[in-house]
CSV table of C-alpha atoms in Angstrom, one decimal:
chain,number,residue,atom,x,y,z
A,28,UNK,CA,-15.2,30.7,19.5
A,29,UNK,CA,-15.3,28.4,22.4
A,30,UNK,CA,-11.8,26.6,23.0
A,31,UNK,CA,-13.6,23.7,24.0
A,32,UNK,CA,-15.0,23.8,20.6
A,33,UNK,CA,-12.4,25.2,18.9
A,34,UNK,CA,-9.8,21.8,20.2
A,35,UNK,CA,-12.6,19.1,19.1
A,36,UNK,CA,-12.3,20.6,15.6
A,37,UNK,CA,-8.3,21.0,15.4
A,38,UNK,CA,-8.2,17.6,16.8
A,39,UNK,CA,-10.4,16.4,14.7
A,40,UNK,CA,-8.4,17.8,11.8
A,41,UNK,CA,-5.5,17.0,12.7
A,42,UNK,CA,-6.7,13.4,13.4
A,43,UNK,CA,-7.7,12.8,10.4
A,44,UNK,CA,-5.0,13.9,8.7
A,45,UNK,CA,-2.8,11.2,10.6
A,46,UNK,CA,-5.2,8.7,9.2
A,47,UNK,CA,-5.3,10.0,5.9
A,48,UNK,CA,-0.7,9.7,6.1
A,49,UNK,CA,-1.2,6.3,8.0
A,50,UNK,CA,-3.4,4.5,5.1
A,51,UNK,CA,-1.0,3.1,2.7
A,52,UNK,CA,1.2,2.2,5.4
A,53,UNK,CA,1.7,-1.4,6.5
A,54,UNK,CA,1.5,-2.6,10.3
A,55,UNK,CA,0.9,-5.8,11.9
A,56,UNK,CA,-2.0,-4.6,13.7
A,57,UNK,CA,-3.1,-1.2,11.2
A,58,UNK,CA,-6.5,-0.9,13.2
A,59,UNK,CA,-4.9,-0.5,16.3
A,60,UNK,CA,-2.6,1.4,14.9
A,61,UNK,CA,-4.7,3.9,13.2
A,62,UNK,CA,-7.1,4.4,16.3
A,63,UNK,CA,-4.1,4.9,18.6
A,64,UNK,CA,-2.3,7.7,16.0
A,65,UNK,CA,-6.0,9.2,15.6
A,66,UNK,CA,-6.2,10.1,19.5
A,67,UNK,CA,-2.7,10.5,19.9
A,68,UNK,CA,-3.5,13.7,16.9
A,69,UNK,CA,-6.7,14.9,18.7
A,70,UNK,CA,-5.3,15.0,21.6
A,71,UNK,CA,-2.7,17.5,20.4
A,72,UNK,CA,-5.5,19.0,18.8
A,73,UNK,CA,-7.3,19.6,21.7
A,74,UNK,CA,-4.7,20.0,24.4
A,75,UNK,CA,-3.2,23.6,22.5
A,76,UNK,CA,-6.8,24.7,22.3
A,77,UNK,CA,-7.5,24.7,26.0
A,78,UNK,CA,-4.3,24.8,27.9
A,79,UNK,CA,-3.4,28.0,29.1
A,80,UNK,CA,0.6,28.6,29.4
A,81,UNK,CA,2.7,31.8,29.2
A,82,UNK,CA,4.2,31.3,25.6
A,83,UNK,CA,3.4,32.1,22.3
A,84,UNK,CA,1.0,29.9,20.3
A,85,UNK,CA,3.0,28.3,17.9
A,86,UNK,CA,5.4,27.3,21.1
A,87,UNK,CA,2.6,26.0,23.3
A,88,UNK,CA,2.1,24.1,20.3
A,89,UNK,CA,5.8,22.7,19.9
A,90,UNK,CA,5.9,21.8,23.5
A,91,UNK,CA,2.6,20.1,23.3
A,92,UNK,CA,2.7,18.5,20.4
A,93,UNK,CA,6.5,17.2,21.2
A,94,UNK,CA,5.4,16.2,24.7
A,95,UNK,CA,2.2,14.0,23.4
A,96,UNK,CA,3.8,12.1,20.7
A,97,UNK,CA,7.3,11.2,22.9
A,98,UNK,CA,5.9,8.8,24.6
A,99,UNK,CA,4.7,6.9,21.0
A,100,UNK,CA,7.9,7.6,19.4
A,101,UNK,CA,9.8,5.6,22.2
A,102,UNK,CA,7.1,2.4,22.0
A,103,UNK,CA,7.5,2.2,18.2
A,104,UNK,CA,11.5,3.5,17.5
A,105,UNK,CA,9.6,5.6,14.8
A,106,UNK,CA,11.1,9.1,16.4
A,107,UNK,CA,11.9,11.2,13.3
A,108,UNK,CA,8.0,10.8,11.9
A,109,UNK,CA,6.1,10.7,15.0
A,110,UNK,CA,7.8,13.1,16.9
A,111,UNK,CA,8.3,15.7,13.9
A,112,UNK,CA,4.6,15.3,12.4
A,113,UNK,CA,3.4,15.9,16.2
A,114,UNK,CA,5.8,19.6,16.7
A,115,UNK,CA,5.2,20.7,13.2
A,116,UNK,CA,1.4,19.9,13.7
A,117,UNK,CA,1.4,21.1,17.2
A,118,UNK,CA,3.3,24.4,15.6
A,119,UNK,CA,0.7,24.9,12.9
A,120,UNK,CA,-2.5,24.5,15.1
A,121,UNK,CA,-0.5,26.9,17.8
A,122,UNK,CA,0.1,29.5,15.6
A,123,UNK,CA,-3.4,29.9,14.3
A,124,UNK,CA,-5.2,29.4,17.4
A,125,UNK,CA,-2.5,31.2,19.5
């Protein structure tokens, strides 16, 4: 399958399952919030799929997914969730696509 393809879909996935975590959570602004979570989680998606590095899939996918969501994690003091759902994530669409 084409790992352009193949990232759109696990970011897709993987977006919506941030929404679907995010929905009976409160936040002053939970539009914003929501959208920026959704493409924070695609872009994971998407980044394991077509980035080539010299490690194992399920590490690419750490790495990736740990890199990507630090930068939320520091904004919004919410390390333990955001940074863990983004390397567990990121090790789970590694590993299969890896």
């Amino acid at each position: 399958m084409n790992s352009i393809f193949l990232g759109i879909i696990s970011g897709l996935i993987f977006g919506l399952l941030s929404v679907l975590i995010m929905l009976p959570m409160k936040f002053e602004d939970k539009r914003t919030a929501i959208i920026g979570s959704f493409i924070n989680r695609f872009t994971i998606g998407f980044l394991i799929s077509v980035t080539v590095l010299p490690l194992y899939g399920w590490t690419k996918g750490i790495l990736i997914g740990l890199l990507i969501s630090l930068p939320d994690a520091l904004i919004t003091k919410a390390y333990l969730p955001i940074i863990g759902l983004g390397v567990i994530g990121g090790a789970i669409i590694g590993g299969f696509i890896g």
